[in-house]
Amino acid sequence: MKVTTAALPLLPLCQRLLPGLPGLPGLPGLPGLSGLPGLAALPGLAALPGRLTGLSLTLLKASALEVAILAGHLLLYPSGIIQERRPMSALPTAGSQDSQDSQDSHDSRNPRNTQNSQSSQNPQDTRDTRDPRPTPPIPRLPARTSPPVILLHGFIDNRSVFLLLRRSLAQHGRHQVESLNYSPLTCDIRTAAELLGRHVEEICERTGSERVDIVGHSLGGLIARYYVQRLAGDLRVRTLVTLGTPHTGTRVVPLANAHPIVRQMRPGSAVLEELTRPSPGCRTRFFSFWSDLDRVMDPLETACLDHPDLTVQNVRVSGIGHLALPVHPAVATGIRQALDTEAQESGTETTSTSTAGITGTTKTTGTTGTTGTDMGGSTGGLTVA
């Protein structure tokens, strides 16, 4: 058998399928195959057809899901172009105040109404007064209030991508959920982060909340992270969840470098270099969801966040692609679990939790403050592992 360098592009795939695969003759670090004497002893060779079949089926399912999501998103895209309407506070109007004043004056002119009102306000007149001791009030625990959630879309996208996620959050008690659209013509992550900061301040002023939670998909996660680390956004952001965000840059689609913001997402860019600088005392908790079939992330590990000053949990998702991350119900469950997770200090021991069939194990890596989370469980035939 004559092996040429044409096989080189396939070597990474073969090495992932067969970790113990030896090399090929004439290539660096690849021992000989003369007469193929060692093929029978290759570990995992017998399972190669099954692995290839499983890999093909997984890729086929993920690709079909990505196509279906893309088609549905194209239909919904026009509905998310404009900014959503901001809810206004319910304040009493002048008309309602005038009607109340006229009703009060009418009651004062009618003695019968006044007498009935007084009798209804004095229930002691119609009941036995031999036991005047009032009933003590029942103590109640203060209601738990969740901070508002801001959803931030990715590159050349809009808020319509979060339609299903918004519905899932609302069904589980998160009623203050808002989306921010930034222009597809935005050429600088820093500018988008400043816009996000103004939006956060407006929400806090309108709702009375001191902090917010942010969920960012792809580029949206980078914008939110820049706001937190470089613009003192950690004072406002309690939890930041990123979905398929290129934290260390992605090399996919080199022709897209014509767009300035794409160049900022390349490895070694000035913006990404800023994000590697120290961020001592950062108050925000980070959850980074990344998929093993995300073709937009090159390499895949770029969607994992690793910073010595940040408290991070990296969540590995299996069986879905980039577009499915903000849509899939299993990921939505993981996002809700992340938003409801209490802050954990570095150095704690491993704990396990379970929410809606998804179990999570938090593993603290020591003094760096970076943690990793493996969430196991299945929903809709796909596995979050």
Tab-separated table of C-alpha atoms in Angstrom:
chain	number	residue	atom	x	y	z
A	1	MET	CA	0.000	0.000	0.000
A	2	LYS	CA	1.383	3.403	-0.971
A	3	VAL	CA	0.375	6.211	1.348
A	4	THR	CA	0.782	9.792	0.129
A	5	THR	CA	0.371	13.180	1.804
A	6	ALA	CA	-3.192	13.335	0.440
A	7	ALA	CA	-4.259	11.563	3.635
A	8	LEU	CA	-2.968	14.346	5.863
A	9	PRO	CA	-6.296	16.273	6.080
A	10	LEU	CA	-8.002	13.122	7.340
A	11	LEU	CA	-5.498	12.400	10.106
A	12	PRO	CA	-7.149	14.592	12.815
A	13	LEU	CA	-10.478	12.834	12.290
A	14	CYS	CA	-8.837	9.412	12.394
A	15	GLN	CA	-6.922	10.280	15.546
A	16	ARG	CA	-10.132	11.452	17.270
A	17	LEU	CA	-11.905	8.228	16.292
A	18	LEU	CA	-8.925	6.038	17.243
A	19	PRO	CA	-6.838	7.656	19.999
A	20	GLY	CA	-4.304	4.812	19.876
A	21	LEU	CA	-3.817	4.908	16.104
A	22	PRO	CA	-0.105	4.687	15.153
A	23	GLY	CA	1.363	6.727	12.349
A	24	LEU	CA	1.967	6.120	8.670
A	25	PRO	CA	5.329	5.598	6.925
A	26	GLY	CA	7.270	8.627	5.778
A	27	LEU	CA	5.299	11.081	7.897
A	28	PRO	CA	6.682	12.704	11.056
A	29	GLY	CA	5.867	10.791	14.182
A	30	LEU	CA	4.001	8.112	12.226
A	31	PRO	CA	5.550	4.594	12.452
A	32	GLY	CA	5.546	2.271	9.464
A	33	LEU	CA	2.751	0.155	8.029
A	34	SER	CA	4.864	-2.221	5.915
A	35	GLY	CA	2.637	-5.148	5.003
A	36	LEU	CA	0.084	-3.825	7.505
A	37	PRO	CA	1.417	-6.157	10.223
A	38	GLY	CA	0.069	-4.193	13.141
A	39	LEU	CA	-3.454	-3.463	11.982
A	40	ALA	CA	-4.918	-6.316	13.971
A	41	ALA	CA	-3.418	-4.925	17.153
A	42	LEU	CA	-4.750	-1.397	16.680
A	43	PRO	CA	-6.992	-0.544	19.648
A	44	GLY	CA	-10.493	0.370	18.606
A	45	LEU	CA	-10.062	-0.755	14.994
A	46	ALA	CA	-12.821	-3.333	15.275
A	47	ALA	CA	-15.205	-0.641	16.499
A	48	LEU	CA	-14.317	1.763	13.675
A	49	PRO	CA	-17.359	0.963	11.478
A	50	GLY	CA	-19.710	1.482	14.420
A	51	ARG	CA	-18.027	4.725	15.358
A	52	LEU	CA	-18.244	6.016	11.821
A	53	THR	CA	-21.906	5.044	11.629
A	54	GLY	CA	-22.702	6.753	14.930
A	55	LEU	CA	-20.767	9.834	13.911
A	56	SER	CA	-22.548	9.986	10.557
A	57	LEU	CA	-25.978	9.664	12.157
A	58	THR	CA	-25.179	12.354	14.735
A	59	LEU	CA	-23.903	14.724	12.074
A	60	LEU	CA	-26.923	14.001	9.897
A	61	LYS	CA	-29.362	14.737	12.711
A	62	ALA	CA	-27.531	17.877	13.747
A	63	SER	CA	-27.323	19.120	10.168
A	64	ALA	CA	-31.011	18.470	9.558
A	65	LEU	CA	-31.878	20.316	12.758
A	66	GLU	CA	-29.694	23.269	11.746
A	67	VAL	CA	-31.407	23.488	8.346
A	68	ALA	CA	-34.866	23.345	9.924
A	69	ILE	CA	-33.959	26.023	12.475
A	70	LEU	CA	-32.465	28.241	9.772
A	71	ALA	CA	-35.614	27.950	7.647
A	72	GLY	CA	-37.857	28.821	10.584
A	73	HIS	CA	-35.598	31.674	11.627
A	74	LEU	CA	-35.692	33.182	8.147
A	75	LEU	CA	-39.494	33.283	8.396
A	76	LEU	CA	-39.388	34.968	11.806
A	77	TYR	CA	-36.504	37.311	11.017
A	78	PRO	CA	-38.671	40.236	9.774
A	79	SER	CA	-40.638	40.233	13.042
A	80	GLY	CA	-37.495	40.980	15.044
A	81	ILE	CA	-35.979	43.771	12.960
A	82	ILE	CA	-37.451	46.636	14.965
A	83	GLN	CA	-36.769	47.159	18.655
A	84	GLU	CA	-39.375	45.723	20.995
A	85	ARG	CA	-41.687	48.075	22.842
A	86	ARG	CA	-40.601	48.897	26.352
A	87	PRO	CA	-43.294	48.345	29.021
A	88	MET	CA	-44.347	51.577	30.708
A	89	SER	CA	-45.050	51.983	34.403
A	90	ALA	CA	-48.748	52.072	35.315
A	91	LEU	CA	-49.268	55.612	36.652
A	92	PRO	CA	-52.647	57.148	37.610
A	93	THR	CA	-53.962	59.478	34.914
A	94	ALA	CA	-55.663	62.831	35.351
A	95	GLY	CA	-58.977	61.445	34.095
A	96	SER	CA	-59.000	58.639	36.635
A	97	GLN	CA	-58.175	61.114	39.435
A	98	ASP	CA	-61.027	63.448	38.392
A	99	SER	CA	-63.505	60.563	38.320
A	100	GLN	CA	-62.391	59.510	41.790
A	101	ASP	CA	-62.846	63.076	43.101
A	102	SER	CA	-66.341	63.328	41.607
A	103	GLN	CA	-67.301	59.997	43.156
A	104	ASP	CA	-66.090	61.183	46.558
A	105	SER	CA	-68.079	64.416	46.278
A	106	HIS	CA	-71.189	62.499	45.220
A	107	ASP	CA	-70.877	60.235	48.249
A	108	SER	CA	-70.490	63.240	50.567
A	109	ARG	CA	-73.712	64.779	49.206
A	110	ASN	CA	-75.667	61.565	49.691
A	111	PRO	CA	-76.118	60.801	53.424
A	112	ARG	CA	-77.413	57.306	52.712
A	113	ASN	CA	-74.234	56.379	50.866
A	114	THR	CA	-72.165	57.887	53.645
A	115	GLN	CA	-74.039	55.907	56.291
A	116	ASN	CA	-73.670	52.654	54.318
A	117	SER	CA	-69.995	53.318	53.817
A	118	GLN	CA	-69.452	53.923	57.504
A	119	SER	CA	-71.324	50.806	58.489
A	120	SER	CA	-69.265	48.728	56.059
A	121	GLN	CA	-66.066	50.189	57.447
A	122	ASN	CA	-67.076	49.390	61.066
A	123	PRO	CA	-67.732	45.668	61.199
A	124	GLN	CA	-67.736	45.787	65.032
A	125	ASP	CA	-71.230	47.343	64.898
A	126	THR	CA	-72.777	44.081	63.675
A	127	ARG	CA	-70.787	41.501	65.572
A	128	ASP	CA	-70.231	40.536	69.155
A	129	THR	CA	-67.781	42.917	70.878
A	130	ARG	CA	-67.070	40.739	73.905
A	131	ASP	CA	-63.696	39.605	72.402
A	132	PRO	CA	-62.038	42.734	71.051
A	133	ARG	CA	-58.564	41.178	70.756
A	134	PRO	CA	-57.425	41.335	67.102
A	135	THR	CA	-56.212	38.215	65.313
A	136	PRO	CA	-52.401	38.318	64.931
A	137	PRO	CA	-51.252	38.479	61.296
A	138	ILE	CA	-49.839	35.327	59.722
A	139	PRO	CA	-46.084	35.716	59.141
A	140	ARG	CA	-45.035	35.366	55.525
A	141	LEU	CA	-41.637	34.881	53.976
A	142	PRO	CA	-40.512	37.606	51.576
A	143	ALA	CA	-41.167	36.719	47.946
A	144	ARG	CA	-38.093	35.877	45.892
A	145	THR	CA	-37.557	38.383	43.112
A	146	SER	CA	-35.494	37.485	40.071
A	147	PRO	CA	-33.534	40.170	38.231
A	148	PRO	CA	-34.529	41.113	34.674
A	149	VAL	CA	-33.034	39.038	31.852
A	150	ILE	CA	-31.522	40.670	28.752
A	151	LEU	CA	-31.158	38.611	25.572
A	152	LEU	CA	-28.412	39.614	23.127
A	153	HIS	CA	-28.331	38.081	19.636
A	154	GLY	CA	-25.379	37.184	17.425
A	155	PHE	CA	-23.832	38.497	14.222
A	156	ILE	CA	-26.298	39.628	11.499
A	157	ASP	CA	-29.229	38.444	13.600
A	158	ASN	CA	-31.991	39.987	15.713
A	159	ARG	CA	-34.152	39.308	18.742
A	160	SER	CA	-36.402	36.834	16.876
A	161	VAL	CA	-33.807	34.101	17.513
A	162	PHE	CA	-34.850	34.072	21.186
A	163	LEU	CA	-38.571	33.475	20.608
A	164	LEU	CA	-38.615	29.984	22.142
A	165	LEU	CA	-36.163	30.840	24.903
A	166	ARG	CA	-38.265	33.836	25.978
A	167	ARG	CA	-41.332	31.620	26.131
A	168	SER	CA	-39.481	29.046	28.224
A	169	LEU	CA	-38.225	31.680	30.673
A	170	ALA	CA	-41.696	33.228	30.995
A	171	GLN	CA	-43.292	29.850	31.666
A	172	HIS	CA	-40.912	29.353	34.581
A	173	GLY	CA	-41.422	32.675	36.311
A	174	ARG	CA	-39.076	35.000	34.421
A	175	HIS	CA	-41.520	37.690	33.320
A	176	GLN	CA	-39.041	40.560	32.988
A	177	VAL	CA	-37.264	39.449	29.813
A	178	GLU	CA	-36.111	41.980	27.226
A	179	SER	CA	-34.068	41.841	24.046
A	180	LEU	CA	-31.636	44.339	22.610
A	181	ASN	CA	-31.146	44.720	18.869
A	182	TYR	CA	-27.861	46.153	17.683
A	183	SER	CA	-27.417	47.114	14.047
A	184	PRO	CA	-25.838	44.563	11.673
A	185	LEU	CA	-23.759	47.519	10.462
A	186	THR	CA	-22.110	47.811	13.885
A	187	CYS	CA	-18.370	47.726	13.247
A	188	ASP	CA	-16.969	47.666	16.779
A	189	ILE	CA	-17.612	45.386	19.752
A	190	ARG	CA	-16.700	48.268	22.065
A	191	THR	CA	-19.449	50.476	20.626
A	192	ALA	CA	-22.020	47.686	20.962
A	193	ALA	CA	-20.909	47.142	24.579
A	194	GLU	CA	-21.473	50.835	25.358
A	195	LEU	CA	-24.978	50.574	23.866
A	196	LEU	CA	-25.613	47.528	26.044
A	197	GLY	CA	-24.474	49.481	29.105
A	198	ARG	CA	-26.968	52.283	28.435
A	199	HIS	CA	-29.696	49.688	27.909
A	200	VAL	CA	-28.875	47.998	31.225
A	201	GLU	CA	-29.014	51.312	33.098
A	202	GLU	CA	-32.387	52.126	31.537
A	203	ILE	CA	-33.805	48.748	32.565
A	204	CYS	CA	-32.518	49.073	36.132
A	205	GLU	CA	-34.016	52.546	36.442
A	206	ARG	CA	-37.357	51.449	35.011
A	207	THR	CA	-37.722	48.221	37.007
A	208	GLY	CA	-36.027	49.298	40.234
A	209	SER	CA	-33.681	46.304	40.051
A	210	GLU	CA	-30.044	46.781	40.978
A	211	ARG	CA	-28.716	43.941	38.809
A	212	VAL	CA	-29.638	42.015	35.661
A	213	ASP	CA	-28.874	38.674	34.013
A	214	ILE	CA	-27.678	38.497	30.391
A	215	VAL	CA	-27.864	35.650	27.860
A	216	GLY	CA	-25.709	36.233	24.772
A	217	HIS	CA	-25.592	34.076	21.664
A	218	SER	CA	-22.346	33.985	19.645
A	219	LEU	CA	-21.149	37.589	19.128
A	220	GLY	CA	-23.711	38.751	21.703
A	221	GLY	CA	-21.757	36.887	24.374
A	222	LEU	CA	-18.550	38.714	23.441
A	223	ILE	CA	-20.313	42.091	23.575
A	224	ALA	CA	-21.728	41.330	27.019
A	225	ARG	CA	-18.384	40.022	28.256
A	226	TYR	CA	-16.614	43.198	27.101
A	227	TYR	CA	-19.213	45.272	28.946
A	228	VAL	CA	-18.686	43.259	32.126
A	229	GLN	CA	-14.880	43.169	32.089
A	230	ARG	CA	-13.887	46.453	30.469
A	231	LEU	CA	-16.779	48.853	31.199
A	232	ALA	CA	-17.409	47.943	34.874
A	233	GLY	CA	-20.563	46.058	33.932
A	234	ASP	CA	-19.975	43.565	36.733
A	235	LEU	CA	-21.633	46.114	39.042
A	236	ARG	CA	-24.890	45.534	37.165
A	237	VAL	CA	-24.639	42.017	35.690
A	238	ARG	CA	-25.213	39.197	38.163
A	239	THR	CA	-24.973	36.265	35.709
A	240	LEU	CA	-23.756	36.135	32.104
A	241	VAL	CA	-24.640	33.074	30.005
A	242	THR	CA	-22.867	32.730	26.656
A	243	LEU	CA	-24.020	30.353	23.910
A	244	GLY	CA	-21.458	29.375	21.278
A	245	THR	CA	-19.333	32.485	21.871
A	246	PRO	CA	-15.785	32.592	20.387
A	247	HIS	CA	-14.020	33.659	23.572
A	248	THR	CA	-10.561	33.121	22.082
A	249	GLY	CA	-11.524	33.796	18.467
A	250	THR	CA	-12.670	31.657	15.541
A	251	ARG	CA	-11.017	31.064	12.161
A	252	VAL	CA	-14.163	30.045	10.292
A	253	VAL	CA	-15.028	31.636	6.899
A	254	PRO	CA	-11.844	33.649	6.190
A	255	LEU	CA	-13.652	35.590	3.453
A	256	ALA	CA	-15.814	37.255	6.132
A	257	ASN	CA	-12.812	39.306	7.255
A	258	ALA	CA	-14.154	42.136	5.108
A	259	HIS	CA	-16.442	43.037	8.028
A	260	PRO	CA	-14.559	44.866	10.822
A	261	ILE	CA	-16.444	43.153	13.640
A	262	VAL	CA	-15.542	39.744	12.183
A	263	ARG	CA	-11.872	40.706	12.317
A	264	GLN	CA	-12.372	41.482	16.010
A	265	MET	CA	-13.536	37.879	16.506
A	266	ARG	CA	-10.327	36.430	15.038
A	267	PRO	CA	-7.695	34.935	17.356
A	268	GLY	CA	-5.216	37.539	18.537
A	269	SER	CA	-7.387	40.587	17.798
A	270	ALA	CA	-7.015	43.703	19.927
A	271	VAL	CA	-10.473	43.236	21.483
A	272	LEU	CA	-9.792	39.641	22.502
A	273	GLU	CA	-6.433	40.701	23.881
A	274	GLU	CA	-8.228	43.240	26.092
A	275	LEU	CA	-10.439	40.487	27.451
A	276	THR	CA	-7.405	38.479	28.561
A	277	ARG	CA	-6.219	41.282	30.831
A	278	PRO	CA	-6.690	40.947	34.611
A	279	SER	CA	-10.183	41.531	35.983
A	280	PRO	CA	-9.671	41.324	39.756
A	281	GLY	CA	-12.779	41.248	41.899
A	282	CYS	CA	-15.203	40.657	39.030
A	283	ARG	CA	-18.662	40.135	40.582
A	284	THR	CA	-20.327	38.463	37.599
A	285	ARG	CA	-20.782	34.687	37.319
A	286	PHE	CA	-20.181	33.197	33.848
A	287	PHE	CA	-21.772	30.138	32.247
A	288	SER	CA	-20.386	29.218	28.826
A	289	PHE	CA	-22.361	26.693	26.745
A	290	TRP	CA	-20.397	25.114	23.873
A	291	SER	CA	-21.298	22.342	21.436
A	292	ASP	CA	-19.129	19.570	20.049
A	293	LEU	CA	-20.857	19.988	16.648
A	294	ASP	CA	-20.628	23.775	16.410
A	295	ARG	CA	-19.114	24.352	12.968
A	296	VAL	CA	-18.893	28.122	13.543
A	297	MET	CA	-16.342	27.618	16.310
A	298	ASP	CA	-12.877	26.805	14.949
A	299	PRO	CA	-11.454	25.283	17.056
A	300	LEU	CA	-14.388	24.012	19.101
A	301	GLU	CA	-12.688	24.838	22.394
A	302	THR	CA	-12.778	28.545	21.578
A	303	ALA	CA	-16.319	28.612	22.977
A	304	CYS	CA	-14.935	27.649	26.405
A	305	LEU	CA	-14.115	30.542	28.702
A	306	ASP	CA	-10.899	30.366	30.707
A	307	HIS	CA	-9.785	33.386	32.730
A	308	PRO	CA	-8.011	33.320	36.113
A	309	ASP	CA	-10.073	36.184	37.563
A	310	LEU	CA	-13.519	35.013	36.472
A	311	THR	CA	-15.889	32.502	38.061
A	312	VAL	CA	-16.803	30.320	35.082
A	313	GLN	CA	-18.720	27.125	34.427
A	314	ASN	CA	-18.188	25.656	30.947
A	315	VAL	CA	-21.117	23.485	29.826
A	316	ARG	CA	-20.543	20.980	27.018
A	317	VAL	CA	-23.554	20.278	24.787
A	318	SER	CA	-23.614	17.240	22.493
A	319	GLY	CA	-25.550	16.577	19.326
A	320	ILE	CA	-26.605	20.064	18.195
A	321	GLY	CA	-25.059	22.853	16.172
A	322	HIS	CA	-24.561	26.593	16.483
A	323	LEU	CA	-28.064	27.737	15.528
A	324	ALA	CA	-29.736	25.241	17.851
A	325	LEU	CA	-28.106	26.559	21.033
A	326	PRO	CA	-30.669	29.337	21.724
A	327	VAL	CA	-33.552	27.155	20.514
A	328	HIS	CA	-33.181	23.644	21.903
A	329	PRO	CA	-35.310	22.883	24.999
A	330	ALA	CA	-32.490	21.031	26.804
A	331	VAL	CA	-30.252	24.096	26.500
A	332	ALA	CA	-33.116	26.303	27.692
A	333	THR	CA	-33.374	24.106	30.782
A	334	GLY	CA	-29.652	24.493	31.365
A	335	ILE	CA	-29.938	28.273	30.997
A	336	ARG	CA	-32.741	28.439	33.552
A	337	GLN	CA	-30.682	26.299	35.903
A	338	ALA	CA	-27.691	28.609	35.447
A	339	LEU	CA	-29.759	31.723	36.133
A	340	ASP	CA	-31.192	30.152	39.283
A	341	THR	CA	-27.846	28.907	40.581
A	342	GLU	CA	-26.600	30.687	43.662
A	343	ALA	CA	-23.090	32.104	43.563
A	344	GLN	CA	-20.440	29.577	44.547
A	345	GLU	CA	-17.093	30.458	46.010
A	346	SER	CA	-13.870	28.963	44.724
A	347	GLY	CA	-12.651	25.940	46.616
A	348	THR	CA	-16.017	24.341	47.306
A	349	GLU	CA	-16.416	20.624	46.879
A	350	THR	CA	-18.242	18.955	44.045
A	351	THR	CA	-22.034	19.200	44.209
A	352	SER	CA	-24.791	17.755	42.092
A	353	THR	CA	-28.204	19.139	41.261
A	354	SER	CA	-31.081	18.036	39.120
A	355	THR	CA	-33.583	20.184	37.241
A	356	ALA	CA	-36.173	18.941	34.777
A	357	GLY	CA	-34.287	15.742	34.082
A	358	ILE	CA	-30.916	17.424	33.639
A	359	THR	CA	-28.289	16.681	36.241
A	360	GLY	CA	-25.372	19.012	36.723
A	361	THR	CA	-22.051	18.420	38.419
A	362	THR	CA	-19.998	21.455	39.376
A	363	LYS	CA	-16.260	20.822	39.574
A	364	THR	CA	-14.121	23.593	41.036
A	365	THR	CA	-10.605	23.747	39.664
A	366	GLY	CA	-8.969	25.466	42.626
A	367	THR	CA	-7.862	29.028	43.175
A	368	THR	CA	-8.293	30.209	39.612
A	369	GLY	CA	-12.042	30.570	39.998
A	370	THR	CA	-12.739	28.682	36.772
A	371	THR	CA	-15.124	25.752	36.977
A	372	GLY	CA	-16.463	23.206	34.532
A	373	THR	CA	-19.942	21.771	34.368
A	374	ASP	CA	-21.042	18.549	32.696
A	375	MET	CA	-24.790	18.459	32.368
A	376	GLY	CA	-26.129	15.009	31.638
A	377	GLY	CA	-29.594	14.121	30.538
A	378	SER	CA	-31.592	13.952	27.360
A	379	THR	CA	-34.445	15.958	25.945
A	380	GLY	CA	-35.989	15.589	22.531
A	381	GLY	CA	-33.601	12.806	21.540
A	382	LEU	CA	-30.490	14.937	22.025
A	383	THR	CA	-28.087	14.698	24.903
A	384	VAL	CA	-26.548	17.432	26.987
A	385	ALA	CA	-23.391	15.841	28.349
